[in-house]
Amino acid sequence: MGPAARLAALLAVLALRTGDPAAAAARGDTFSALTSVARALAPERRLLGLLRRYLRGEEARLRDLTRFYDKVLSLHEDSATLVSNPLLAFTLIKRLQSDWRNVVHSLEASENIRALKDGYEKVEQDLPAFEDLEGAARALMRLQDVYMLNVKGLARGVFQRVAGSAVTDLYSPGQLFSLTADDCFQVGKVAYDMGDYYHAIPWLQEAVSLFRGSYGEWKTEDEASLEDALDHLAFACFQAGNVSCALSLSREFLLYSPDNKRMARNVLKYEKFLAEHPNQAVAETVIQRPNVPHLQTRDTYEGLCQTLGSQLQRSVVASGEKQLPVEYRISKSAWLKDTVDPMLVTLDHRIAALTGLDVQPPYAEYLQVVNYGIGGHYEPHFDHATSPTSPLYRMKSGNRVATFMIYLSSVEAGGATAFIYANFSMPVVKMITCLPSLLQQSSSKNAALFWWNLHRSGEGDGDTLHAGCPVLVGDKWVANKWIHEYGQEFRRPCSPSPED
């Protein structure tokens, strides 16, 4: 049924419901007297009123869709910025995973809308999954933590580190991009669903603030509302021990949804608790940041990061005898054999000349190319195997004796390689020259890194603990060449001294 036919059917239904039973019986005789015709003016005026509201609703819907179209179209004017800015990258994934679905499925069925829905369904399987949205949200939280970013600033598109009263601009985008209330809500809800109220509360607070400022405005693509944000924030505050805040937010919720019995029960519960524990009404609650791996090196790692310095697959790391995708490494990687392109043979020759080592398989691994994602990082780790069951020994060429890492791209902010115990970080810059040792730095804007993972005795060097800092803004590409022990006996002789 087309729009015109649908509207005609709507008018017919409304007309049949107009008037009292006696008038309905006399409808077939309306034309026979002017007084009957005059009486018909009243129901038509009611129909006009209904039609006016219908048209105004349609106009509002079209204005809203035009707003959404213009907003997304403007973001595509600079596609490079669209993916390098983590806020823009997060909202791109959110739009494709959530916003577009809400827009498409909220529209009235018509021939045009059916075509749009059919087109949407054809590409739906290629769109990001919900886990992608979760991952992007967690990436924003990671950037928030490592770079001490202010959530309110992030929501405005500003990358500022806040330490006490000191505010430092870490990156100034050419054009500010603000998050919506629904964007902030989705980040907060991901943390909320994980029971992570340390991150959930500031994001939900920002969502509540933005929803309050635009209350009553209809945005087709949004999943959440002010009531949703208040509901989640109230419970998060309660779980964090701030019952007074939970009570205040729950009361505000009831202003908009007074018939919600669950929230009314919560209000009574919070009031009773505060009456029995009056000190809780004024107590300040400090929420501890959730524990993370390598807690003992976290402060050093994050301090170093704050100096700013083929078909890809999700990167895996050795885990016992298996290789599994993990949350502490957010990137995708591919292995390139030297038969793929003559350039790879030339590159191997250059690495061999610089290091003096045999870099041909099986004495070295194929070149690994890695691309880091939104907030892409690799938490503190060793390149060499620390367990005799490690998959690294499957090559039967010993442990990884050395690493040669090449920066294939520059990033605008973040992403440095941080050596924890050496108290050194290397910013991500393109490769032309190479660094011969771990602690050397280059004033050039182009660099690679080389370091020994093992002592000459064959024992692992604990000072090589290193990490890939989260990429704040930009697209980070690196290439790794891992060189093994066997084949290097006469190139790097063993030594009985454990210090060598």
Short mmCIF file of C-alpha atoms in Angstrom, two decimals:
data_model
loop_
_atom_site.label_atom_id
_atom_site.label_comp_id
_atom_site.label_asym_id
_atom_site.label_seq_id
_atom_site.Cartn_x
_atom_site.Cartn_y
_atom_site.Cartn_z
CA MET A 1 0.00 0.00 0.00
CA GLY A 2 1.43 3.36 -1.08
CA PRO A 3 1.40 6.51 1.06
CA ALA A 4 -1.72 7.96 -0.63
CA ALA A 5 -3.71 4.73 -0.28
CA ARG A 6 -2.61 4.33 3.31
CA LEU A 7 -3.70 7.86 4.15
CA ALA A 8 -7.05 7.29 2.45
CA ALA A 9 -7.60 4.16 4.50
CA LEU A 10 -6.69 6.07 7.65
CA LEU A 11 -9.25 8.79 6.83
CA ALA A 12 -11.89 6.16 6.13
CA VAL A 13 -11.34 4.49 9.48
CA LEU A 14 -11.48 7.82 11.28
CA ALA A 15 -14.66 8.78 9.47
CA LEU A 16 -16.39 5.55 10.45
CA ARG A 17 -15.63 6.30 14.10
CA THR A 18 -17.10 9.81 13.96
CA GLY A 19 -20.47 10.75 15.46
CA ASP A 20 -23.12 9.00 17.50
CA PRO A 21 -25.11 5.87 16.45
CA ALA A 22 -28.12 7.90 15.27
CA ALA A 23 -25.94 10.07 13.08
CA ALA A 24 -24.24 6.99 11.72
CA ALA A 25 -27.63 5.57 10.65
CA ALA A 26 -28.46 8.74 8.75
CA ARG A 27 -25.10 9.02 6.92
CA GLY A 28 -26.49 7.72 3.67
CA ASP A 29 -28.92 10.65 3.66
CA THR A 30 -26.56 13.51 4.28
CA PHE A 31 -26.79 14.94 0.77
CA SER A 32 -30.59 15.36 0.96
CA ALA A 33 -30.57 18.42 3.21
CA LEU A 34 -28.19 21.32 3.66
CA THR A 35 -28.53 21.05 7.40
CA SER A 36 -27.19 17.51 7.20
CA VAL A 37 -24.32 18.78 5.04
CA ALA A 38 -23.63 21.52 7.57
CA ARG A 39 -23.48 18.95 10.33
CA ALA A 40 -20.80 17.12 8.35
CA LEU A 41 -18.51 20.14 8.75
CA ALA A 42 -17.91 19.28 12.40
CA PRO A 43 -16.49 15.78 11.84
CA GLU A 44 -14.40 17.07 8.94
CA ARG A 45 -12.92 19.72 11.20
CA ARG A 46 -11.99 16.93 13.59
CA LEU A 47 -10.45 15.02 10.68
CA LEU A 48 -8.54 18.12 9.65
CA GLY A 49 -7.21 18.41 13.17
CA LEU A 50 -6.08 14.78 13.10
CA LEU A 51 -4.60 15.24 9.63
CA ARG A 52 -2.79 18.41 10.73
CA ARG A 53 -1.17 16.55 13.61
CA TYR A 54 -0.30 13.69 11.25
CA LEU A 55 1.33 16.05 8.76
CA ARG A 56 3.21 17.90 11.47
CA GLY A 57 4.46 14.57 12.75
CA GLU A 58 5.58 13.60 9.26
CA GLU A 59 7.28 16.97 8.77
CA ALA A 60 9.08 16.53 12.08
CA ARG A 61 10.12 13.04 11.05
CA LEU A 62 11.48 14.29 7.73
CA ARG A 63 13.32 17.13 9.43
CA ASP A 64 14.83 14.62 11.82
CA LEU A 65 15.89 12.32 8.98
CA THR A 66 17.34 15.29 7.10
CA ARG A 67 19.30 16.24 10.22
CA PHE A 68 20.65 12.70 10.49
CA TYR A 69 21.51 12.62 6.78
CA ASP A 70 23.31 15.97 6.90
CA LYS A 71 25.21 14.98 10.03
CA VAL A 72 26.51 11.73 8.55
CA LEU A 73 27.19 13.27 5.13
CA SER A 74 29.33 16.00 6.67
CA LEU A 75 31.44 13.38 8.45
CA HIS A 76 32.30 11.71 5.13
CA GLU A 77 33.92 14.85 3.74
CA ASP A 78 37.21 13.81 5.36
CA SER A 79 37.29 10.00 5.53
CA ALA A 80 40.84 9.93 6.92
CA THR A 81 39.84 11.95 9.97
CA LEU A 82 36.73 9.79 10.31
CA VAL A 83 38.75 6.73 11.34
CA SER A 84 41.84 8.28 12.93
CA ASN A 85 39.89 10.15 15.62
CA PRO A 86 38.78 7.51 18.17
CA LEU A 87 35.61 9.42 18.96
CA LEU A 88 34.64 9.50 15.30
CA ALA A 89 35.64 5.85 14.88
CA PHE A 90 33.50 4.87 17.87
CA THR A 91 30.47 6.75 16.52
CA LEU A 92 30.98 5.21 13.05
CA ILE A 93 30.76 1.73 14.56
CA LYS A 94 27.83 2.81 16.71
CA ARG A 95 25.99 4.27 13.69
CA LEU A 96 26.46 1.12 11.63
CA GLN A 97 25.68 -1.23 14.50
CA SER A 98 22.82 0.72 16.06
CA ASP A 99 21.82 4.12 14.65
CA TRP A 100 21.10 3.01 11.07
CA ARG A 101 19.03 0.07 12.29
CA ASN A 102 16.94 2.40 14.44
CA VAL A 103 16.49 4.84 11.56
CA VAL A 104 15.53 2.17 9.04
CA HIS A 105 13.16 0.21 11.23
CA SER A 106 11.42 3.28 12.63
CA LEU A 107 10.09 4.42 9.26
CA GLU A 108 6.56 3.73 8.02
CA ALA A 109 6.21 0.97 5.44
CA SER A 110 5.97 2.28 1.89
CA GLU A 111 7.47 1.42 -1.46
CA ASN A 112 10.43 3.71 -0.86
CA ILE A 113 10.92 2.52 2.69
CA ARG A 114 10.64 -1.11 1.61
CA ALA A 115 13.46 -0.52 -0.88
CA LEU A 116 15.55 1.07 1.86
CA LYS A 117 14.87 -1.84 4.19
CA ASP A 118 15.71 -4.35 1.48
CA GLY A 119 18.97 -2.55 0.79
CA TYR A 120 19.76 -2.43 4.49
CA GLU A 121 19.09 -6.15 4.91
CA LYS A 122 21.43 -6.99 2.02
CA VAL A 123 24.38 -5.31 3.73
CA GLU A 124 23.35 -6.08 7.31
CA GLN A 125 25.58 -9.14 7.58
CA ASP A 126 28.59 -6.99 6.69
CA LEU A 127 27.94 -4.40 9.38
CA PRO A 128 29.69 -4.33 12.77
CA ALA A 129 28.31 -6.69 15.38
CA PHE A 130 27.32 -5.62 18.86
CA GLU A 131 30.62 -6.90 20.18
CA ASP A 132 32.32 -4.33 17.95
CA LEU A 133 30.34 -1.59 19.65
CA GLU A 134 31.34 -3.01 23.03
CA GLY A 135 34.96 -3.16 21.99
CA ALA A 136 34.94 0.42 20.74
CA ALA A 137 33.38 1.57 24.00
CA ARG A 138 36.03 -0.25 26.01
CA ALA A 139 38.68 1.40 23.83
CA LEU A 140 37.40 4.84 24.83
CA MET A 141 37.58 3.78 28.48
CA ARG A 142 41.15 2.58 27.96
CA LEU A 143 42.15 5.92 26.43
CA GLN A 144 40.35 7.64 29.30
CA ASP A 145 42.48 5.70 31.79
CA VAL A 146 45.91 5.65 30.20
CA TYR A 147 45.89 9.29 29.13
CA MET A 148 43.84 10.53 32.12
CA LEU A 149 41.23 12.03 29.79
CA ASN A 150 38.29 14.00 31.08
CA VAL A 151 34.96 12.41 30.04
CA LYS A 152 33.16 15.73 29.79
CA GLY A 153 35.95 16.95 27.52
CA LEU A 154 35.79 13.80 25.40
CA ALA A 155 32.05 14.29 24.96
CA ARG A 156 32.85 17.74 23.53
CA GLY A 157 35.55 16.29 21.27
CA VAL A 158 38.42 17.63 23.38
CA PHE A 159 41.40 15.43 24.35
CA GLN A 160 42.52 16.84 27.67
CA ARG A 161 44.51 15.20 30.44
CA VAL A 162 43.22 16.23 33.84
CA ALA A 163 45.45 15.73 36.89
CA GLY A 164 44.08 17.57 39.91
CA SER A 165 43.65 21.18 38.84
CA ALA A 166 46.10 20.87 35.92
CA VAL A 167 44.57 20.51 32.46
CA THR A 168 46.77 19.63 29.47
CA ASP A 169 45.67 19.51 25.84
CA LEU A 170 47.00 16.23 24.43
CA TYR A 171 45.63 16.65 20.94
CA SER A 172 43.77 19.42 19.14
CA PRO A 173 41.63 18.09 16.27
CA GLY A 174 41.15 20.32 13.27
CA GLN A 175 37.40 20.18 13.84
CA LEU A 176 35.66 19.40 17.10
CA PHE A 177 33.28 16.46 17.09
CA SER A 178 30.89 16.11 19.99
CA LEU A 179 29.27 12.92 21.23
CA THR A 180 25.51 12.77 21.65
CA ALA A 181 23.69 11.82 24.81
CA ASP A 182 22.96 8.41 23.31
CA ASP A 183 26.65 7.93 22.41
CA CYS A 184 27.68 8.60 26.01
CA PHE A 185 24.90 6.36 27.29
CA GLN A 186 26.09 3.44 25.16
CA VAL A 187 29.67 3.76 26.47
CA GLY A 188 28.39 3.96 30.03
CA LYS A 189 26.07 1.00 29.53
CA VAL A 190 28.91 -1.22 28.30
CA ALA A 191 30.77 -0.49 31.54
CA TYR A 192 27.53 -0.83 33.54
CA ASP A 193 26.84 -4.29 32.09
CA MET A 194 30.34 -5.38 33.13
CA GLY A 195 29.75 -4.15 36.69
CA ASP A 196 32.42 -1.49 36.09
CA TYR A 197 30.86 1.49 37.85
CA TYR A 198 34.17 3.38 37.91
CA HIS A 199 33.78 3.97 34.19
CA ALA A 200 30.00 3.72 33.95
CA ILE A 201 29.21 6.61 36.27
CA PRO A 202 31.06 9.48 34.49
CA TRP A 203 29.76 8.41 31.07
CA LEU A 204 26.19 8.00 32.35
CA GLN A 205 26.46 11.35 34.14
CA GLU A 206 27.39 13.00 30.85
CA ALA A 207 24.53 11.18 29.11
CA VAL A 208 22.05 12.43 31.74
CA SER A 209 23.38 15.98 31.39
CA LEU A 210 23.05 15.94 27.59
CA PHE A 211 19.63 14.28 27.65
CA ARG A 212 18.41 16.93 30.08
CA GLY A 213 19.55 19.68 27.73
CA SER A 214 17.66 18.19 24.79
CA TYR A 215 14.67 16.71 26.59
CA GLY A 216 11.63 16.49 24.35
CA GLU A 217 13.62 16.42 21.11
CA TRP A 218 13.00 13.36 19.01
CA LYS A 219 15.98 11.62 17.42
CA THR A 220 15.03 8.56 15.43
CA GLU A 221 18.40 6.87 15.71
CA ASP A 222 18.64 6.96 19.52
CA GLU A 223 18.03 3.83 21.55
CA ALA A 224 18.12 5.49 24.96
CA SER A 225 16.27 8.32 26.65
CA LEU A 226 16.71 10.52 29.71
CA GLU A 227 14.73 7.97 31.71
CA ASP A 228 17.08 5.16 30.63
CA ALA A 229 20.14 7.18 31.59
CA LEU A 230 18.67 8.15 34.98
CA ASP A 231 17.69 4.54 35.64
CA HIS A 232 21.15 3.16 34.93
CA LEU A 233 23.01 5.99 36.66
CA ALA A 234 20.86 5.69 39.79
CA PHE A 235 21.61 1.98 40.16
CA ALA A 236 25.32 2.52 39.36
CA CYS A 237 25.50 5.13 42.12
CA PHE A 238 23.77 2.76 44.52
CA GLN A 239 26.17 -0.06 43.66
CA ALA A 240 29.07 2.33 44.19
CA GLY A 241 27.75 3.17 47.66
CA ASN A 242 26.35 6.64 46.92
CA VAL A 243 22.78 6.07 48.09
CA SER A 244 22.00 9.79 48.34
CA CYS A 245 22.81 10.25 44.65
CA ALA A 246 20.79 7.16 43.75
CA LEU A 247 17.79 8.57 45.63
CA SER A 248 18.00 11.97 43.93
CA LEU A 249 18.23 10.42 40.45
CA SER A 250 15.40 7.98 41.17
CA ARG A 251 13.14 10.84 42.27
CA GLU A 252 13.97 12.70 39.07
CA PHE A 253 13.11 9.59 37.07
CA LEU A 254 9.66 9.49 38.67
CA LEU A 255 9.01 13.06 37.51
CA TYR A 256 9.08 11.76 33.93
CA SER A 257 7.64 8.31 34.57
CA PRO A 258 5.49 8.53 37.73
CA ASP A 259 3.80 5.15 37.19
CA ASN A 260 7.02 3.14 37.30
CA LYS A 261 6.50 0.86 40.31
CA ARG A 262 10.02 -0.53 40.34
CA MET A 263 11.54 2.92 40.66
CA ALA A 264 9.01 3.89 43.29
CA ARG A 265 10.06 0.86 45.35
CA ASN A 266 13.70 1.86 44.92
CA VAL A 267 12.95 5.35 46.24
CA LEU A 268 11.35 3.87 49.36
CA LYS A 269 14.31 1.53 49.83
CA TYR A 270 16.85 4.37 49.49
CA GLU A 271 14.88 6.63 51.83
CA LYS A 272 14.70 3.90 54.44
CA PHE A 273 18.42 3.18 54.15
CA LEU A 274 19.38 6.84 54.57
CA ALA A 275 17.03 7.21 57.52
CA GLU A 276 18.76 4.28 59.19
CA HIS A 277 22.27 5.44 58.16
CA PRO A 278 22.19 9.27 58.27
CA ASN A 279 25.96 9.52 57.87
CA GLN A 280 25.70 8.00 54.41
CA ALA A 281 23.80 11.04 53.16
CA VAL A 282 26.91 13.23 53.31
CA ALA A 283 29.66 10.63 52.92
CA GLU A 284 31.83 10.99 49.83
CA THR A 285 32.24 7.77 47.87
CA VAL A 286 35.54 7.11 46.11
CA ILE A 287 35.29 4.40 43.46
CA GLN A 288 38.47 2.47 42.82
CA ARG A 289 39.58 1.89 39.26
CA PRO A 290 39.10 -1.78 38.30
CA ASN A 291 42.15 -3.99 38.59
CA VAL A 292 44.09 -4.63 35.38
CA PRO A 293 46.89 -7.02 34.41
CA HIS A 294 50.45 -5.95 35.20
CA LEU A 295 49.21 -3.76 38.04
CA GLN A 296 52.71 -3.57 39.47
CA THR A 297 53.98 -1.82 36.32
CA ARG A 298 50.83 0.11 35.43
CA ASP A 299 51.95 3.49 36.78
CA THR A 300 55.28 3.32 34.94
CA TYR A 301 53.65 2.03 31.77
CA GLU A 302 50.99 4.73 31.71
CA GLY A 303 53.48 7.42 32.65
CA LEU A 304 55.60 6.47 29.63
CA CYS A 305 52.53 6.39 27.41
CA GLN A 306 51.55 9.87 28.57
CA THR A 307 54.77 11.22 27.06
CA LEU A 308 52.90 10.64 23.84
CA GLY A 309 55.30 9.74 22.27
CA SER A 310 47.32 -9.62 3.25
CA GLN A 311 43.72 -10.06 4.85
CA LEU A 312 44.22 -9.05 8.39
CA GLN A 313 43.00 -11.18 11.25
CA ARG A 314 42.61 -10.39 14.94
CA SER A 315 46.09 -10.69 16.46
CA VAL A 316 46.72 -13.65 18.73
CA VAL A 317 49.32 -14.19 21.42
CA ALA A 318 50.80 -17.33 22.85
CA SER A 319 48.66 -18.71 25.70
CA GLY A 320 50.10 -21.97 26.99
CA GLU A 321 50.13 -24.23 23.94
CA LYS A 322 47.42 -22.29 22.10
CA GLN A 323 47.16 -18.95 20.37
CA LEU A 324 44.07 -16.96 21.29
CA PRO A 325 42.63 -13.48 20.68
CA VAL A 326 42.90 -11.50 23.90
CA GLU A 327 41.70 -8.18 25.26
CA TYR A 328 45.16 -7.03 26.27
CA ARG A 329 46.18 -6.86 22.61
CA ILE A 330 43.83 -4.91 20.34
CA SER A 331 45.08 -5.17 16.76
CA LYS A 332 44.96 -7.28 13.61
CA SER A 333 47.95 -8.91 11.98
CA ALA A 334 49.14 -10.82 8.93
CA TRP A 335 52.29 -12.85 8.20
CA LEU A 336 54.07 -12.11 4.93
CA LYS A 337 56.37 -14.64 3.26
CA ASP A 338 59.26 -13.21 1.28
CA THR A 339 57.75 -14.79 -1.85
CA VAL A 340 54.86 -12.32 -1.71
CA ASP A 341 56.90 -9.43 -3.10
CA PRO A 342 60.57 -8.83 -4.00
CA MET A 343 60.52 -5.85 -1.63
CA LEU A 344 60.33 -8.27 1.29
CA VAL A 345 63.54 -9.97 0.16
CA THR A 346 65.25 -6.59 0.00
CA LEU A 347 63.94 -5.74 3.45
CA ASP A 348 65.30 -9.02 4.87
CA HIS A 349 68.70 -8.22 3.38
CA ARG A 350 68.69 -4.77 5.01
CA ILE A 351 67.70 -6.19 8.40
CA ALA A 352 70.44 -8.82 8.12
CA ALA A 353 73.00 -6.17 7.21
CA LEU A 354 71.99 -3.96 10.14
CA THR A 355 71.82 -6.71 12.77
CA GLY A 356 74.46 -9.11 11.51
CA LEU A 357 71.99 -11.95 12.07
CA ASP A 358 70.51 -14.67 9.87
CA VAL A 359 66.92 -13.59 9.28
CA GLN A 360 65.85 -16.40 6.93
CA PRO A 361 63.37 -19.07 8.10
CA PRO A 362 63.67 -21.22 10.13
CA TYR A 363 66.14 -18.97 11.96
CA ALA A 364 63.65 -16.10 11.93
CA GLU A 365 59.90 -15.78 11.58
CA TYR A 366 58.15 -14.35 8.58
CA LEU A 367 57.52 -10.62 8.70
CA GLN A 368 54.46 -9.81 10.79
CA VAL A 369 52.48 -6.70 9.82
CA VAL A 370 50.17 -5.28 12.49
CA ASN A 371 47.44 -2.65 12.37
CA TYR A 372 46.07 -1.35 15.67
CA GLY A 373 42.40 -0.53 16.13
CA ILE A 374 40.49 2.09 18.11
CA GLY A 375 42.56 2.67 21.20
CA GLY A 376 44.72 -0.21 19.93
CA HIS A 377 47.32 -1.33 22.43
CA TYR A 378 49.42 -4.23 23.69
CA GLU A 379 49.88 -4.33 27.46
CA PRO A 380 53.32 -5.01 29.00
CA HIS A 381 54.79 -8.28 27.70
CA PHE A 382 57.97 -10.05 26.60
CA ASP A 383 58.61 -11.04 23.00
CA HIS A 384 60.59 -14.12 24.04
CA ALA A 385 58.93 -17.24 25.37
CA THR A 386 58.77 -17.53 29.15
CA SER A 387 57.36 -21.07 29.18
CA PRO A 388 58.84 -24.27 27.67
CA THR A 389 55.36 -25.10 26.25
CA SER A 390 55.20 -21.88 24.23
CA PRO A 391 54.20 -22.25 20.55
CA LEU A 392 57.32 -20.24 19.69
CA TYR A 393 59.36 -23.44 20.04
CA ARG A 394 57.43 -25.20 17.27
CA MET A 395 59.87 -23.78 14.72
CA LYS A 396 62.54 -25.88 16.49
CA SER A 397 64.93 -22.95 16.23
CA GLY A 398 65.04 -21.94 19.87
CA ASN A 399 63.68 -18.85 21.55
CA ARG A 400 63.35 -15.36 20.10
CA VAL A 401 66.80 -13.90 20.59
CA ALA A 402 66.07 -10.49 19.07
CA THR A 403 63.32 -8.22 17.79
CA PHE A 404 63.46 -5.82 14.88
CA MET A 405 60.35 -3.60 14.84
CA ILE A 406 59.62 -1.16 12.04
CA TYR A 407 57.18 1.74 12.23
CA LEU A 408 55.26 1.79 8.96
CA SER A 409 53.16 4.84 9.77
CA SER A 410 53.10 7.89 11.97
CA VAL A 411 50.23 8.61 14.34
CA GLU A 412 49.02 11.95 15.53
CA ALA A 413 48.98 11.08 19.23
CA GLY A 414 49.69 8.08 21.44
CA GLY A 415 50.74 4.60 20.35
CA ALA A 416 54.38 4.79 21.54
CA THR A 417 56.37 1.66 22.37
CA ALA A 418 57.19 1.85 26.08
CA PHE A 419 60.00 -0.14 27.71
CA ILE A 420 58.90 -0.33 31.31
CA TYR A 421 62.08 -1.06 33.25
CA ALA A 422 64.30 0.90 30.87
CA ASN A 423 62.05 3.94 31.44
CA PHE A 424 62.06 4.72 27.74
CA SER A 425 59.37 5.20 25.11
CA MET A 426 59.62 5.58 21.36
CA PRO A 427 56.93 7.56 19.48
CA VAL A 428 55.40 6.08 16.33
CA VAL A 429 57.15 7.53 13.28
CA LYS A 430 57.77 6.22 9.76
CA MET A 431 60.83 4.14 8.96
CA ILE A 432 63.82 5.22 6.91
CA THR A 433 66.65 4.89 9.40
CA CYS A 434 67.11 2.14 11.97
CA LEU A 435 68.13 2.16 15.60
CA PRO A 436 70.89 -0.34 16.52
CA SER A 437 70.04 -0.71 20.21
CA LEU A 438 67.27 -0.47 22.72
CA LEU A 439 68.20 2.78 24.41
CA GLN A 440 69.22 4.83 21.39
CA GLN A 441 66.87 7.57 20.27
CA SER A 442 66.65 9.31 16.93
CA SER A 443 66.01 12.97 16.33
CA SER A 444 64.75 11.95 12.89
CA LYS A 445 61.03 11.62 12.32
CA ASN A 446 61.62 8.12 10.93
CA ALA A 447 62.77 5.14 12.97
CA ALA A 448 62.84 1.42 13.72
CA LEU A 449 63.77 -0.39 16.91
CA PHE A 450 66.10 -3.35 17.49
CA TRP A 451 66.73 -5.08 20.81
CA TRP A 452 68.06 -8.34 22.26
CA ASN A 453 65.44 -10.41 24.08
CA LEU A 454 67.91 -12.90 25.56
CA HIS A 455 71.21 -12.63 27.39
CA ARG A 456 74.17 -14.37 25.74
CA SER A 457 73.60 -17.16 28.26
CA GLY A 458 70.21 -17.83 26.67
CA GLU A 459 68.25 -16.52 29.68
CA GLY A 460 65.44 -14.04 29.05
CA ASP A 461 66.25 -10.39 29.62
CA GLY A 462 63.68 -9.04 32.08
CA ASP A 463 64.55 -5.47 31.13
CA THR A 464 62.86 -5.97 27.74
CA LEU A 465 59.37 -5.81 29.26
CA HIS A 466 57.58 -3.48 26.85
CA ALA A 467 54.13 -2.38 25.76
CA GLY A 468 52.34 -0.78 22.84
CA CYS A 469 50.59 2.28 24.27
CA PRO A 470 46.99 2.87 23.19
CA VAL A 471 46.67 4.84 19.97
CA LEU A 472 44.98 8.09 20.92
CA VAL A 473 44.54 9.52 17.42
CA GLY A 474 45.77 8.03 14.16
CA ASP A 475 46.34 4.79 12.25
CA LYS A 476 49.26 2.73 13.60
CA TRP A 477 51.02 0.17 11.40
CA VAL A 478 54.13 -1.72 12.45
CA ALA A 479 56.13 -4.67 11.11
CA ASN A 480 57.93 -7.16 13.37
CA LYS A 481 60.81 -9.45 12.49
CA TRP A 482 61.50 -11.94 15.25
CA ILE A 483 64.89 -13.64 15.05
CA HIS A 484 65.53 -16.96 16.81
CA GLU A 485 68.56 -18.41 18.62
CA TYR A 486 69.53 -21.16 16.22
CA GLY A 487 71.57 -20.04 13.26
CA GLN A 488 73.11 -17.17 15.19
CA GLU A 489 75.75 -19.24 17.05
CA PHE A 490 78.67 -17.68 15.18
CA ARG A 491 76.99 -14.30 14.76
CA ARG A 492 76.23 -13.81 18.46
CA PRO A 493 78.34 -16.28 20.43
CA CYS A 494 77.18 -17.55 23.80
CA SER A 495 78.74 -16.35 27.03
CA PRO A 496 78.99 -18.03 30.45
CA SER A 497 78.38 -14.66 32.13
CA PRO A 498 74.68 -14.06 32.93
CA GLU A 499 75.24 -10.30 32.68
CA ASP A 500 76.16 -10.41 28.99
#
